[in-house]
PDB file of C-alpha atoms in Angstrom:
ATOM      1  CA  UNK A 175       0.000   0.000   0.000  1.00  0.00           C
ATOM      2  CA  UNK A 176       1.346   3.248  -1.546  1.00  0.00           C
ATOM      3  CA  UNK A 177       0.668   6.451   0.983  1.00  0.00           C
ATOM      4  CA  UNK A 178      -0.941   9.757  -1.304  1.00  0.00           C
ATOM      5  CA  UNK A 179       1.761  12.146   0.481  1.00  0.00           C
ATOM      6  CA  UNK A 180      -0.587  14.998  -0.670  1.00  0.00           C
ATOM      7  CA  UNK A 181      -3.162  14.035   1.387  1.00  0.00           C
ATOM      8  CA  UNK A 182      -0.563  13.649   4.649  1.00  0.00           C
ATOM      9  CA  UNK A 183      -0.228  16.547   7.218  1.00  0.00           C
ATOM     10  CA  UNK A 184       2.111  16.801  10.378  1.00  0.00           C
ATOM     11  CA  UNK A 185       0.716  18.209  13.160  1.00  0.00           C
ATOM     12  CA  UNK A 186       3.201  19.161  16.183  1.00  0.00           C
ATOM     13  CA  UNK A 187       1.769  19.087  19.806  1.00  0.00           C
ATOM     14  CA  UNK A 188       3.445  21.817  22.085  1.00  0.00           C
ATOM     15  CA  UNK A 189       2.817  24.790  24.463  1.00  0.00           C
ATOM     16  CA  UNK A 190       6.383  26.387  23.818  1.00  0.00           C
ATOM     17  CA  UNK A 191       5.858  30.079  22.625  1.00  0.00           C
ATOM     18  CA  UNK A 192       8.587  29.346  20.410  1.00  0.00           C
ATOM     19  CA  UNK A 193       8.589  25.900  19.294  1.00  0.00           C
ATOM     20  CA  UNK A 194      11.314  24.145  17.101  1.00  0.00           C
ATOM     21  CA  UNK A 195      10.384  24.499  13.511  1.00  0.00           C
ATOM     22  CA  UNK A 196      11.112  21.647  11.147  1.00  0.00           C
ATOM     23  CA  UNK A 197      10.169  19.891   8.053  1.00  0.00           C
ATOM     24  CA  UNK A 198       8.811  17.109   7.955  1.00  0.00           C
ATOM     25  CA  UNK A 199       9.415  14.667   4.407  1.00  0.00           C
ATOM     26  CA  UNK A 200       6.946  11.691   2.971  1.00  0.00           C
ATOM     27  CA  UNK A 201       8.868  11.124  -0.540  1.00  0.00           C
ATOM     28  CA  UNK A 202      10.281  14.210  -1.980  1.00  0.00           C
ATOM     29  CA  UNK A 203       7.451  15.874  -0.743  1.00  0.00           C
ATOM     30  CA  UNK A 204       7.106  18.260   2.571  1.00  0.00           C
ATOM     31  CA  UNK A 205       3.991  17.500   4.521  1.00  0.00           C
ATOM     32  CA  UNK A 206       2.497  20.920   5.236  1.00  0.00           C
ATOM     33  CA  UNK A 207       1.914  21.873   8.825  1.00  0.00           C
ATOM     34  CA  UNK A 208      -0.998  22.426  10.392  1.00  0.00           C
ATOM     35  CA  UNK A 209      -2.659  23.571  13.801  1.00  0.00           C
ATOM     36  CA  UNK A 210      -5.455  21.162  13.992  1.00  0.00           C
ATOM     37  CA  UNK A 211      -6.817  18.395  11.813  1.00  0.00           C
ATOM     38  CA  UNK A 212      -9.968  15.781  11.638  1.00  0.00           C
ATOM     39  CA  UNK A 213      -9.686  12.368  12.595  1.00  0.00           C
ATOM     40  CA  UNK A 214     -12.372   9.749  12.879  1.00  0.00           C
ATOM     41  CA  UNK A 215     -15.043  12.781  13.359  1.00  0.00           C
ATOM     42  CA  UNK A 216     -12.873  14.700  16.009  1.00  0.00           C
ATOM     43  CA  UNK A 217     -11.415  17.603  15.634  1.00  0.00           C
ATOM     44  CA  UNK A 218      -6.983  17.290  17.397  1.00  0.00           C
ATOM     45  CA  UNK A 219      -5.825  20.627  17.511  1.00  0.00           C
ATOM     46  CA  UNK A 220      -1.520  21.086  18.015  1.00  0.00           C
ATOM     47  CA  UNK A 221      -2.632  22.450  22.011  1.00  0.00           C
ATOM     48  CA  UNK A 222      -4.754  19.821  22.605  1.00  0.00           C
ATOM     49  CA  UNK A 223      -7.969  21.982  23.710  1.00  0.00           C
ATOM     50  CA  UNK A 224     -11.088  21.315  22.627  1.00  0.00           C
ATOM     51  CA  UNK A 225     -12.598  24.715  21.725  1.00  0.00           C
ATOM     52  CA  UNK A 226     -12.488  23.926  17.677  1.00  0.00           C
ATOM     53  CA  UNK A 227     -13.954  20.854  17.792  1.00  0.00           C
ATOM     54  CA  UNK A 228     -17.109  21.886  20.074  1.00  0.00           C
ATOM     55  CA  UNK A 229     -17.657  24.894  17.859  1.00  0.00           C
ATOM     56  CA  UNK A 230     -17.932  22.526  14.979  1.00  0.00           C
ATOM     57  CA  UNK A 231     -19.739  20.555  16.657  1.00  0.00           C
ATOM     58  CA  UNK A 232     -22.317  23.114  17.660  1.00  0.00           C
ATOM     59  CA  UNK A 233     -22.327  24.666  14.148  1.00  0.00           C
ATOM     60  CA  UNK A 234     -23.544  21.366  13.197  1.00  0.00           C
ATOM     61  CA  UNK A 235     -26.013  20.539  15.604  1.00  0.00           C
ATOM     62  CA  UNK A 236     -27.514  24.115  15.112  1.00  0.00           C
ATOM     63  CA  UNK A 237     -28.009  23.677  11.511  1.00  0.00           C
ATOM     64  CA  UNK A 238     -30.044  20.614  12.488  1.00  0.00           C
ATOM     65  CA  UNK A 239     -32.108  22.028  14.920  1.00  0.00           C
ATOM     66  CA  UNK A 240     -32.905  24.462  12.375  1.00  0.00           C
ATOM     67  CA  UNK A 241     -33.517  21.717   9.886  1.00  0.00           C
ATOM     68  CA  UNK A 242     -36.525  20.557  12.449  1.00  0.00           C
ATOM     69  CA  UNK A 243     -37.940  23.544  13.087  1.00  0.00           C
ATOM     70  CA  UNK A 244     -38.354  24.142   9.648  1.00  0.00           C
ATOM     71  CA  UNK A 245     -39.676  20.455   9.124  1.00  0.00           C
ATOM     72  CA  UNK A 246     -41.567  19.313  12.082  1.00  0.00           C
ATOM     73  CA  UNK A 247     -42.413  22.149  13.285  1.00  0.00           C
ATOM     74  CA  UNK A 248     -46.039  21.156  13.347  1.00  0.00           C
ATOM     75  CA  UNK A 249     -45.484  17.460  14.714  1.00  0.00           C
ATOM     76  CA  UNK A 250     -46.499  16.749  18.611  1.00  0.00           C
ATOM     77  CA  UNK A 251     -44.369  16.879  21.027  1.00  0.00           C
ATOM     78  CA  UNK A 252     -43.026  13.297  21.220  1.00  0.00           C
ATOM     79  CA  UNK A 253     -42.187  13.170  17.295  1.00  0.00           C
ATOM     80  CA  UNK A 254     -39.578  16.180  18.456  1.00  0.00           C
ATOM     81  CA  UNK A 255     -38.308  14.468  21.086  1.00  0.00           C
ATOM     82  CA  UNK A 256     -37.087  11.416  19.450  1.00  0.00           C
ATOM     83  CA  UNK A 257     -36.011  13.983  16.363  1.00  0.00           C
ATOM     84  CA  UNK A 258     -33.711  15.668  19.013  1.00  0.00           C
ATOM     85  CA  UNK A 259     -32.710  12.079  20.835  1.00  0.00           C
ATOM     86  CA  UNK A 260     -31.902  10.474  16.929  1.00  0.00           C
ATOM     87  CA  UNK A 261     -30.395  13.350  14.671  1.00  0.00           C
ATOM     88  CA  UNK A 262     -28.834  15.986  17.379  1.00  0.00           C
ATOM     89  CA  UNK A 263     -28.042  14.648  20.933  1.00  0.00           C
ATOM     90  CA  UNK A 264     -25.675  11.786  19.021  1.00  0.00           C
ATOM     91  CA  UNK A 265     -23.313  15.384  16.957  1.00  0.00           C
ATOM     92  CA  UNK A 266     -23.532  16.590  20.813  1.00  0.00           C
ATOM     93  CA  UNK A 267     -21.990  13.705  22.667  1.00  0.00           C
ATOM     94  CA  UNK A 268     -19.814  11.776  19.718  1.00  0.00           C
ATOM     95  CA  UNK A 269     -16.933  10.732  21.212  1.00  0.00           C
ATOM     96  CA  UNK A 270     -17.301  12.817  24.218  1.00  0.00           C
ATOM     97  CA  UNK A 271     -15.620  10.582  26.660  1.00  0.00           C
ATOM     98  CA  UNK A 272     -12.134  11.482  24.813  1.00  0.00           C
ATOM     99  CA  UNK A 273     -13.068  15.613  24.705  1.00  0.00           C
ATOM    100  CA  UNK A 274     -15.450  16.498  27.322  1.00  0.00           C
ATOM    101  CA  UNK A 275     -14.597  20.190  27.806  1.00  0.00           C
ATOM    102  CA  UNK A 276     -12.171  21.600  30.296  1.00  0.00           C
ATOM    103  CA  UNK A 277     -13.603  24.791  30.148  1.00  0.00           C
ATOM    104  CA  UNK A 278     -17.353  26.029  31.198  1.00  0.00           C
ATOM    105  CA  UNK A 279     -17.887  27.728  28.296  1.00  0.00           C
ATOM    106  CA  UNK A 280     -17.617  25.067  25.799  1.00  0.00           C
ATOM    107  CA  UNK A 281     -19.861  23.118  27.986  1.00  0.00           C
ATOM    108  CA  UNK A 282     -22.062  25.566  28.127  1.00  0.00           C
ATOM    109  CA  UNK A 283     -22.217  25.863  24.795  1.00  0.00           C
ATOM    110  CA  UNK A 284     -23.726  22.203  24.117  1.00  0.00           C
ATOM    111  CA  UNK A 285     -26.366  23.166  26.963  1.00  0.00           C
ATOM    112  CA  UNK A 286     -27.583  25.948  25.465  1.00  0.00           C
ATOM    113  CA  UNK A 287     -28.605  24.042  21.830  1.00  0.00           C
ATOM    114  CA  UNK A 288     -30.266  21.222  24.361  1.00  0.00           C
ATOM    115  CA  UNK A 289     -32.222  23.859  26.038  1.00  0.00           C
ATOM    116  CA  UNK A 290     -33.005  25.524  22.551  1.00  0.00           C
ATOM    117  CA  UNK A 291     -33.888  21.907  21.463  1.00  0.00           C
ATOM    118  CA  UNK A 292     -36.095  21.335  24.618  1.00  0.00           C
ATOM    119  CA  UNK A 293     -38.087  24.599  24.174  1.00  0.00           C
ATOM    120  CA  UNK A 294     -39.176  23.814  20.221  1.00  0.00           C
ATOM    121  CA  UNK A 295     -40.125  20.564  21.832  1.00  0.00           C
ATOM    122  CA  UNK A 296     -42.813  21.747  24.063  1.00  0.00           C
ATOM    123  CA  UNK A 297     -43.029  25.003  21.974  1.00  0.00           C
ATOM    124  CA  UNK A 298     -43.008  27.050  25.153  1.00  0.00           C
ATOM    125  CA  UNK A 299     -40.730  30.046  23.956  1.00  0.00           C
ATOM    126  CA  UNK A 300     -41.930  32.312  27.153  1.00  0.00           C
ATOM    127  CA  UNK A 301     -38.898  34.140  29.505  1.00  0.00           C
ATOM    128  CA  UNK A 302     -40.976  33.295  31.920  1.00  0.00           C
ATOM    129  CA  UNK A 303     -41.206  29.454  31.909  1.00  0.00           C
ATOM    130  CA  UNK A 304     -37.986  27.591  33.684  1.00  0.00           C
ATOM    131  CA  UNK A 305     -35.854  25.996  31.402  1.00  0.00           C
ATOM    132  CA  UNK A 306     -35.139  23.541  34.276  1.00  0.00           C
ATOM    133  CA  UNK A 307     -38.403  22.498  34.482  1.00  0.00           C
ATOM    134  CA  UNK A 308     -39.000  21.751  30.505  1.00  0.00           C
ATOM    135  CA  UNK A 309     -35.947  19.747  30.705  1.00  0.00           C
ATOM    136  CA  UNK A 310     -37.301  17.338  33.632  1.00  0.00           C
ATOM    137  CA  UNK A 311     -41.138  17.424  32.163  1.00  0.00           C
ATOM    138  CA  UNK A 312     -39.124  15.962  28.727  1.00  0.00           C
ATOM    139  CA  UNK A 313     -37.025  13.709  31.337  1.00  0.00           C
ATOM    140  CA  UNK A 314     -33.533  14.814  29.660  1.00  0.00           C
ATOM    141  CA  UNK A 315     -30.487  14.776  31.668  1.00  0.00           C
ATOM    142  CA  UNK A 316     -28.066  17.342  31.398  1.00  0.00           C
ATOM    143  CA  UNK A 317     -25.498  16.961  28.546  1.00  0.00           C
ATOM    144  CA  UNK A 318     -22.476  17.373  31.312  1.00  0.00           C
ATOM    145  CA  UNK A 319     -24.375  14.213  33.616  1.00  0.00           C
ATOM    146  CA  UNK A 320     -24.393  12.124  30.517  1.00  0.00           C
ATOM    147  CA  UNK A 321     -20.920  12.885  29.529  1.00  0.00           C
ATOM    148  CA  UNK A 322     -19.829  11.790  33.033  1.00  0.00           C
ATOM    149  CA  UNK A 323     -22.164   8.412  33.367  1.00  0.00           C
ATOM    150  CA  UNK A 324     -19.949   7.856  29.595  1.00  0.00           C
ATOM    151  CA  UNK A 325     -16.592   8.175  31.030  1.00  0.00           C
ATOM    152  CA  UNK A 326     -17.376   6.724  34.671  1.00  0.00           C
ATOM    153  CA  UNK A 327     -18.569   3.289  32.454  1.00  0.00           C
ATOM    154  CA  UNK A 328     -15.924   3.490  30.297  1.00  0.00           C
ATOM    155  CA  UNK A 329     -13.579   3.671  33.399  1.00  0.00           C
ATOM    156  CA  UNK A 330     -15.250   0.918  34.338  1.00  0.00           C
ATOM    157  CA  UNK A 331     -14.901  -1.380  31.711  1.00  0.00           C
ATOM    158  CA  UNK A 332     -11.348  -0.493  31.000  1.00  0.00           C
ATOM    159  CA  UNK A 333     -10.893  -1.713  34.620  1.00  0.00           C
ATOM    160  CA  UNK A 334     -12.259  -4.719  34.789  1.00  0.00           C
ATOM    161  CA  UNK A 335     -11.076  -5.790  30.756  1.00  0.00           C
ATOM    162  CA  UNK A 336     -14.097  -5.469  28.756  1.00  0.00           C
ATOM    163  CA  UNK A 337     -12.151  -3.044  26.627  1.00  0.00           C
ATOM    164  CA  UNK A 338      -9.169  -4.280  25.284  1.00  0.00           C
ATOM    165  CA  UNK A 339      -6.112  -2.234  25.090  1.00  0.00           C
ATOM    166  CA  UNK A 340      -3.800  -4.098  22.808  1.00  0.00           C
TER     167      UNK A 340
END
């Protein structure tokens, strides 16, 4: 198997302000450097935060939402649940044992398109109705609960060897 060295990249991981700058060679040709790249759906960045891949990740997740409100926007309430629970929750928590955020923001962030998402459910857009309350009436668990059932099972399993590591 022959590697397309066009389609390689080199990605260095570092915090130095000033890091050590060299070329990297597939062939005759130099693989072109870059800050962050996709793998398998997630976003690895050369600092290793998160932020980039969470934006993408809510950019697609609101285009979806919109995508139902403009769809089934006239379908009962259940229909929209499941439509939430199939096409967005799954772009919010892909592979969110490996990147759950470090910072509140980026959580925060996935919240907010679950608590847009729960509000076209029940189409209650009112200031004056509690978020908090929608959310338990629908019976969804926070986004940041589910990401830490996910990594406390998959502790878990790597523990006792129902993952294997080799």
């Amino acid at each position: 198997m022959s590697f397309n060295s066009s389609k390689c990249f080199s990605m260095r991981v570092t915090h130095k302000r000033n890091p050590v700058t060299k070329n990297y060679k597939m062939g005759h040709h130099i693989l072109e450097e870059v800050k962050h790249h996709p793998y398998l759906g997630v976003e690895l960045s050369n600092d290793l935060k998160w932020s980039t891949h969470i934006n993408q990740t809510v950019t697609k997740a609101n285009k979806m939402l919109g995508l139902l409100k403009r769809n089934i926007y006239y379908c009962n309430n259940s229909t929209k649940s499941i439509a939430y629970k199939s096409l967005i929750r799954p772009k919010l928590e892909y592979c969110s044992g490996i990147w759950d955020p470090q910072h509140k923001s980026d959580g925060d962030k996935l919240e907010r398109i679950q608590k847009r998402a729960a509000r076209f459910t029940v189409g209650d857009y009112s200031r004056e109705s509690s978020i908090t309350k929608i959310l338990a009436d629908l019976e969804w668990e926070p986004l940041q609960d589910r990401r830490t059932k996910l990594r406390l099972t998959t502790i878990y399993k790597e523990t006792h060897g129902y993952i294997p590591l080799k």
